[in-house]
Amino acid sequence: MKFDDLYFIADELNKEKVRWMIGSSVLLYFHGIVNSPNDIDIVIDEKDIIKVKGIFDKIGTEQAKEKKYPYLTEYFYTYIVRDTSIDIMCNFGVAHQYGDYRLKIDEVAIVEYRNINNGILPLSSLEDWYVLYQLMPGRENKVDMIEKYLVRNGVNHYELFERALTQSLPEEVVHKINIVMCDKG
């Protein structure tokens, strides 16, 4: 992944006033949790899906991608922009044994706006991705990395954990969230 590609994409989305946020490994990179992300994962607001599809059709090449269970994401696109793979997700959801979990995108979910290279990068929260990664198969390593970070540095967005707990979640996920929320390092 090339960061210049991220800044280029951010500029294109911001020019069109799209509500979007960065998640996954780029988010972890910005918190010093991983050394280098492989691709860019962008979550967008449903009201902007047509606008975003148009932007990426102009600046990138769409790649064929199948929906895979347990992911319930309503709109999921993969593009190559310059040299970087971009996953675009709208109404991002994950199924689990007790129901479905959906990531909400609103001003509460965007917890930080980073100004890098004169570009504004809206970041989602580690708290939201801590919950999501627990629901995704094969992401135990990322769950452990985020958990260690939150225990060491503290939870910054209790309200997002509380919001997550209003949705259907497996008991073990609820338990882990409660432990991290109560742990003061």
PDB file of C-alpha atoms in Angstrom:
ATOM      1  CA  MET A   1       0.000   0.000   0.000  1.00  0.00           C
ATOM      2  CA  LYS A   2       1.241   3.464  -0.861  1.00  0.00           C
ATOM      3  CA  PHE A   3       0.236   6.299   1.438  1.00  0.00           C
ATOM      4  CA  ASP A   4       0.258   8.766  -1.468  1.00  0.00           C
ATOM      5  CA  ASP A   5      -2.615   6.716  -2.898  1.00  0.00           C
ATOM      6  CA  LEU A   6      -4.515   7.076   0.393  1.00  0.00           C
ATOM      7  CA  TYR A   7      -4.018  10.855   0.376  1.00  0.00           C
ATOM      8  CA  PHE A   8      -5.176  11.028  -3.254  1.00  0.00           C
ATOM      9  CA  ILE A   9      -8.334   9.026  -2.423  1.00  0.00           C
ATOM     10  CA  ALA A  10      -9.002  11.118   0.688  1.00  0.00           C
ATOM     11  CA  ASP A  11      -8.822  14.281  -1.412  1.00  0.00           C
ATOM     12  CA  GLU A  12     -11.291  12.879  -3.954  1.00  0.00           C
ATOM     13  CA  LEU A  13     -13.788  11.786  -1.269  1.00  0.00           C
ATOM     14  CA  ASN A  14     -13.452  14.999   0.734  1.00  0.00           C
ATOM     15  CA  LYS A  15     -13.963  17.195  -2.366  1.00  0.00           C
ATOM     16  CA  GLU A  16     -17.351  15.503  -2.821  1.00  0.00           C
ATOM     17  CA  LYS A  17     -18.225  15.837   0.895  1.00  0.00           C
ATOM     18  CA  VAL A  18     -18.593  12.087   1.365  1.00  0.00           C
ATOM     19  CA  ARG A  19     -19.010  10.760   4.922  1.00  0.00           C
ATOM     20  CA  TRP A  20     -16.353   8.079   5.161  1.00  0.00           C
ATOM     21  CA  MET A  21     -13.874   6.647   7.609  1.00  0.00           C
ATOM     22  CA  ILE A  22     -10.738   4.557   7.587  1.00  0.00           C
ATOM     23  CA  GLY A  23     -10.742   1.203   9.344  1.00  0.00           C
ATOM     24  CA  SER A  24      -8.890  -2.061   9.587  1.00  0.00           C
ATOM     25  CA  SER A  25      -5.108  -2.254   9.142  1.00  0.00           C
ATOM     26  CA  VAL A  26      -4.601   1.418   8.159  1.00  0.00           C
ATOM     27  CA  LEU A  27      -6.325   2.400  11.396  1.00  0.00           C
ATOM     28  CA  LEU A  28      -4.075   0.001  13.301  1.00  0.00           C
ATOM     29  CA  TYR A  29      -1.048   1.498  11.536  1.00  0.00           C
ATOM     30  CA  PHE A  30      -1.986   5.042  12.614  1.00  0.00           C
ATOM     31  CA  HIS A  31      -2.065   3.816  16.230  1.00  0.00           C
ATOM     32  CA  GLY A  32       1.319   2.094  15.910  1.00  0.00           C
ATOM     33  CA  ILE A  33      -0.208  -1.382  16.262  1.00  0.00           C
ATOM     34  CA  VAL A  34       0.972  -2.739  12.889  1.00  0.00           C
ATOM     35  CA  ASN A  35       4.024  -1.731  10.865  1.00  0.00           C
ATOM     36  CA  SER A  36       2.488  -1.639   7.408  1.00  0.00           C
ATOM     37  CA  PRO A  37      -1.021  -2.120   6.049  1.00  0.00           C
ATOM     38  CA  ASN A  38      -1.570  -4.196   2.922  1.00  0.00           C
ATOM     39  CA  ASP A  39      -4.601  -2.350   1.603  1.00  0.00           C
ATOM     40  CA  ILE A  40      -7.045   0.407   2.487  1.00  0.00           C
ATOM     41  CA  ASP A  41     -10.442  -0.317   4.002  1.00  0.00           C
ATOM     42  CA  ILE A  42     -12.957   2.490   3.752  1.00  0.00           C
ATOM     43  CA  VAL A  43     -16.398   2.500   5.334  1.00  0.00           C
ATOM     44  CA  ILE A  44     -18.895   4.900   3.795  1.00  0.00           C
ATOM     45  CA  ASP A  45     -22.306   6.257   4.644  1.00  0.00           C
ATOM     46  CA  GLU A  46     -25.143   4.686   2.663  1.00  0.00           C
ATOM     47  CA  LYS A  47     -26.372   8.088   1.466  1.00  0.00           C
ATOM     48  CA  ASP A  48     -23.098   8.471  -0.459  1.00  0.00           C
ATOM     49  CA  ILE A  49     -22.902   5.042  -2.134  1.00  0.00           C
ATOM     50  CA  ILE A  50     -23.757   6.242  -5.655  1.00  0.00           C
ATOM     51  CA  LYS A  51     -21.392   9.198  -5.379  1.00  0.00           C
ATOM     52  CA  VAL A  52     -18.560   7.000  -4.077  1.00  0.00           C
ATOM     53  CA  LYS A  53     -19.088   4.371  -6.785  1.00  0.00           C
ATOM     54  CA  GLY A  54     -18.838   7.150  -9.388  1.00  0.00           C
ATOM     55  CA  ILE A  55     -15.636   8.522  -7.856  1.00  0.00           C
ATOM     56  CA  PHE A  56     -13.943   5.116  -7.809  1.00  0.00           C
ATOM     57  CA  ASP A  57     -15.142   4.244 -11.311  1.00  0.00           C
ATOM     58  CA  LYS A  58     -13.220   7.357 -12.474  1.00  0.00           C
ATOM     59  CA  ILE A  59     -10.028   6.946 -10.430  1.00  0.00           C
ATOM     60  CA  GLY A  60      -9.660   3.164 -10.209  1.00  0.00           C
ATOM     61  CA  THR A  61     -10.337  -0.236 -11.699  1.00  0.00           C
ATOM     62  CA  GLU A  62     -12.994  -2.390 -10.074  1.00  0.00           C
ATOM     63  CA  GLN A  63     -11.977  -5.941  -9.173  1.00  0.00           C
ATOM     64  CA  ALA A  64     -14.379  -8.870  -9.037  1.00  0.00           C
ATOM     65  CA  LYS A  65     -15.139  -9.838  -5.460  1.00  0.00           C
ATOM     66  CA  GLU A  66     -17.594 -12.329  -4.024  1.00  0.00           C
ATOM     67  CA  LYS A  67     -19.503 -11.827  -0.824  1.00  0.00           C
ATOM     68  CA  LYS A  68     -18.414 -14.384   1.768  1.00  0.00           C
ATOM     69  CA  TYR A  69     -20.196 -15.531   4.866  1.00  0.00           C
ATOM     70  CA  PRO A  70     -20.143 -14.334   7.674  1.00  0.00           C
ATOM     71  CA  TYR A  71     -19.866 -10.890   6.090  1.00  0.00           C
ATOM     72  CA  LEU A  72     -23.221  -9.232   5.487  1.00  0.00           C
ATOM     73  CA  THR A  73     -21.949  -5.980   4.036  1.00  0.00           C
ATOM     74  CA  GLU A  74     -24.661  -4.631   1.757  1.00  0.00           C
ATOM     75  CA  TYR A  75     -22.350  -2.798  -0.666  1.00  0.00           C
ATOM     76  CA  PHE A  76     -18.805  -4.126  -1.017  1.00  0.00           C
ATOM     77  CA  TYR A  77     -16.427  -3.093  -3.771  1.00  0.00           C
ATOM     78  CA  THR A  78     -12.733  -3.632  -4.360  1.00  0.00           C
ATOM     79  CA  TYR A  79     -10.793  -1.239  -6.568  1.00  0.00           C
ATOM     80  CA  ILE A  80      -7.196  -0.806  -7.577  1.00  0.00           C
ATOM     81  CA  VAL A  81      -6.336   2.885  -7.419  1.00  0.00           C
ATOM     82  CA  ARG A  82      -2.892   3.551  -8.775  1.00  0.00           C
ATOM     83  CA  ASP A  83      -0.998   0.689  -7.093  1.00  0.00           C
ATOM     84  CA  THR A  84      -3.194   0.132  -4.047  1.00  0.00           C
ATOM     85  CA  SER A  85      -6.098  -2.210  -3.337  1.00  0.00           C
ATOM     86  CA  ILE A  86      -9.075  -0.442  -1.769  1.00  0.00           C
ATOM     87  CA  ASP A  87     -12.034  -2.176  -0.127  1.00  0.00           C
ATOM     88  CA  ILE A  88     -15.134  -0.003   0.073  1.00  0.00           C
ATOM     89  CA  MET A  89     -17.802  -1.104   2.518  1.00  0.00           C
ATOM     90  CA  CYS A  90     -21.257   0.298   3.124  1.00  0.00           C
ATOM     91  CA  ASN A  91     -23.638  -1.101   5.746  1.00  0.00           C
ATOM     92  CA  PHE A  92     -20.791  -3.254   7.011  1.00  0.00           C
ATOM     93  CA  GLY A  93     -22.080  -6.261   8.925  1.00  0.00           C
ATOM     94  CA  VAL A  94     -20.946  -9.589  10.302  1.00  0.00           C
ATOM     95  CA  ALA A  95     -23.179 -12.555  11.115  1.00  0.00           C
ATOM     96  CA  HIS A  96     -22.548 -14.622  14.236  1.00  0.00           C
ATOM     97  CA  GLN A  97     -24.261 -17.421  16.119  1.00  0.00           C
ATOM     98  CA  TYR A  98     -26.642 -15.032  17.945  1.00  0.00           C
ATOM     99  CA  GLY A  99     -27.561 -12.687  15.110  1.00  0.00           C
ATOM    100  CA  ASP A 100     -26.030  -9.902  13.053  1.00  0.00           C
ATOM    101  CA  TYR A 101     -23.756  -7.060  14.040  1.00  0.00           C
ATOM    102  CA  ARG A 102     -23.606  -3.791  12.060  1.00  0.00           C
ATOM    103  CA  LEU A 103     -20.998  -1.051  12.172  1.00  0.00           C
ATOM    104  CA  LYS A 104     -22.692   2.319  12.371  1.00  0.00           C
ATOM    105  CA  ILE A 105     -21.131   5.245  10.526  1.00  0.00           C
ATOM    106  CA  ASP A 106     -22.019   8.631  11.910  1.00  0.00           C
ATOM    107  CA  GLU A 107     -20.218  11.540  13.559  1.00  0.00           C
ATOM    108  CA  VAL A 108     -19.865   9.505  16.766  1.00  0.00           C
ATOM    109  CA  ALA A 109     -18.119   6.669  14.881  1.00  0.00           C
ATOM    110  CA  ILE A 110     -15.598   9.051  13.319  1.00  0.00           C
ATOM    111  CA  VAL A 111     -13.420   9.649  16.354  1.00  0.00           C
ATOM    112  CA  GLU A 112     -10.555  11.593  14.822  1.00  0.00           C
ATOM    113  CA  TYR A 113      -9.717  13.673  11.782  1.00  0.00           C
ATOM    114  CA  ARG A 114      -5.996  13.424  11.012  1.00  0.00           C
ATOM    115  CA  ASN A 115      -4.450  16.119   8.862  1.00  0.00           C
ATOM    116  CA  ILE A 116      -1.637  14.470   6.919  1.00  0.00           C
ATOM    117  CA  ASN A 117      -0.012  15.942   3.804  1.00  0.00           C
ATOM    118  CA  ASN A 118      -2.761  18.594   3.714  1.00  0.00           C
ATOM    119  CA  GLY A 119      -5.391  15.862   3.521  1.00  0.00           C
ATOM    120  CA  ILE A 120      -8.043  15.124   6.110  1.00  0.00           C
ATOM    121  CA  LEU A 121      -8.318  11.453   7.065  1.00  0.00           C
ATOM    122  CA  PRO A 122     -11.381  10.490   9.154  1.00  0.00           C
ATOM    123  CA  LEU A 123     -10.562   7.570  11.434  1.00  0.00           C
ATOM    124  CA  SER A 124     -12.940   5.048  12.939  1.00  0.00           C
ATOM    125  CA  SER A 125     -12.289   3.788  16.458  1.00  0.00           C
ATOM    126  CA  LEU A 126     -10.183   0.967  17.795  1.00  0.00           C
ATOM    127  CA  GLU A 127     -13.140   0.163  20.021  1.00  0.00           C
ATOM    128  CA  ASP A 128     -15.386  -0.542  17.004  1.00  0.00           C
ATOM    129  CA  TRP A 129     -12.698  -2.647  15.310  1.00  0.00           C
ATOM    130  CA  TYR A 130     -12.033  -4.563  18.530  1.00  0.00           C
ATOM    131  CA  VAL A 131     -15.658  -5.721  18.396  1.00  0.00           C
ATOM    132  CA  LEU A 132     -15.659  -6.366  14.636  1.00  0.00           C
ATOM    133  CA  TYR A 133     -12.443  -8.393  14.623  1.00  0.00           C
ATOM    134  CA  GLN A 134     -13.831 -10.661  17.346  1.00  0.00           C
ATOM    135  CA  LEU A 135     -16.713 -11.523  15.009  1.00  0.00           C
ATOM    136  CA  MET A 136     -14.498 -12.165  11.962  1.00  0.00           C
ATOM    137  CA  PRO A 137     -12.938 -15.597  11.532  1.00  0.00           C
ATOM    138  CA  GLY A 138      -9.152 -15.772  11.736  1.00  0.00           C
ATOM    139  CA  ARG A 139      -8.620 -12.326  13.255  1.00  0.00           C
ATOM    140  CA  GLU A 140      -7.527 -13.408  16.737  1.00  0.00           C
ATOM    141  CA  ASN A 141      -4.103 -11.794  16.283  1.00  0.00           C
ATOM    142  CA  LYS A 142      -5.640  -8.392  15.568  1.00  0.00           C
ATOM    143  CA  VAL A 143      -8.038  -8.789  18.514  1.00  0.00           C
ATOM    144  CA  ASP A 144      -5.054  -9.477  20.791  1.00  0.00           C
ATOM    145  CA  MET A 145      -3.078  -6.512  19.421  1.00  0.00           C
ATOM    146  CA  ILE A 146      -5.977  -4.074  19.894  1.00  0.00           C
ATOM    147  CA  GLU A 147      -6.775  -5.477  23.339  1.00  0.00           C
ATOM    148  CA  LYS A 148      -3.171  -4.989  24.488  1.00  0.00           C
ATOM    149  CA  TYR A 149      -3.203  -1.453  23.101  1.00  0.00           C
ATOM    150  CA  LEU A 150      -6.482  -0.573  24.862  1.00  0.00           C
ATOM    151  CA  VAL A 151      -5.309  -2.053  28.168  1.00  0.00           C
ATOM    152  CA  ARG A 152      -1.962  -0.231  27.939  1.00  0.00           C
ATOM    153  CA  ASN A 153      -3.309   3.118  26.680  1.00  0.00           C
ATOM    154  CA  GLY A 154      -6.879   3.098  27.975  1.00  0.00           C
ATOM    155  CA  VAL A 155     -10.258   3.096  26.304  1.00  0.00           C
ATOM    156  CA  ASN A 156     -11.002   6.471  24.714  1.00  0.00           C
ATOM    157  CA  HIS A 157     -14.501   5.831  23.399  1.00  0.00           C
ATOM    158  CA  TYR A 158     -16.576   4.064  26.025  1.00  0.00           C
ATOM    159  CA  GLU A 159     -19.705   5.307  24.250  1.00  0.00           C
ATOM    160  CA  LEU A 160     -18.849   3.138  21.219  1.00  0.00           C
ATOM    161  CA  PHE A 161     -18.451   0.048  23.379  1.00  0.00           C
ATOM    162  CA  GLU A 162     -21.762   0.889  25.042  1.00  0.00           C
ATOM    163  CA  ARG A 163     -23.381   1.311  21.638  1.00  0.00           C
ATOM    164  CA  ALA A 164     -21.925  -2.020  20.493  1.00  0.00           C
ATOM    165  CA  LEU A 165     -23.405  -3.710  23.541  1.00  0.00           C
ATOM    166  CA  THR A 166     -26.913  -2.649  22.451  1.00  0.00           C
ATOM    167  CA  GLN A 167     -26.601  -4.999  19.471  1.00  0.00           C
ATOM    168  CA  SER A 168     -26.730  -8.776  19.443  1.00  0.00           C
ATOM    169  CA  LEU A 169     -23.283 -10.140  20.352  1.00  0.00           C
ATOM    170  CA  PRO A 170     -21.901 -13.487  21.468  1.00  0.00           C
ATOM    171  CA  GLU A 171     -21.472 -13.770  25.235  1.00  0.00           C
ATOM    172  CA  GLU A 172     -17.687 -14.103  24.989  1.00  0.00           C
ATOM    173  CA  VAL A 173     -17.464 -10.818  23.023  1.00  0.00           C
ATOM    174  CA  VAL A 174     -19.623  -9.037  25.611  1.00  0.00           C
ATOM    175  CA  HIS A 175     -17.383 -10.449  28.341  1.00  0.00           C
ATOM    176  CA  LYS A 176     -14.169  -9.254  26.645  1.00  0.00           C
ATOM    177  CA  ILE A 177     -15.621  -5.776  26.046  1.00  0.00           C
ATOM    178  CA  ASN A 178     -16.619  -5.494  29.701  1.00  0.00           C
ATOM    179  CA  ILE A 179     -13.181  -6.585  30.884  1.00  0.00           C
ATOM    180  CA  VAL A 180     -11.412  -4.034  28.645  1.00  0.00           C
ATOM    181  CA  MET A 181     -13.856  -1.288  29.689  1.00  0.00           C
ATOM    182  CA  CYS A 182     -13.129  -1.988  33.375  1.00  0.00           C
ATOM    183  CA  ASP A 183      -9.366  -2.442  33.026  1.00  0.00           C
ATOM    184  CA  LYS A 184      -7.529   0.740  33.943  1.00  0.00           C
ATOM    185  CA  GLY A 185      -4.132  -0.623  32.868  1.00  0.00           C
TER     186      GLY A 185
END
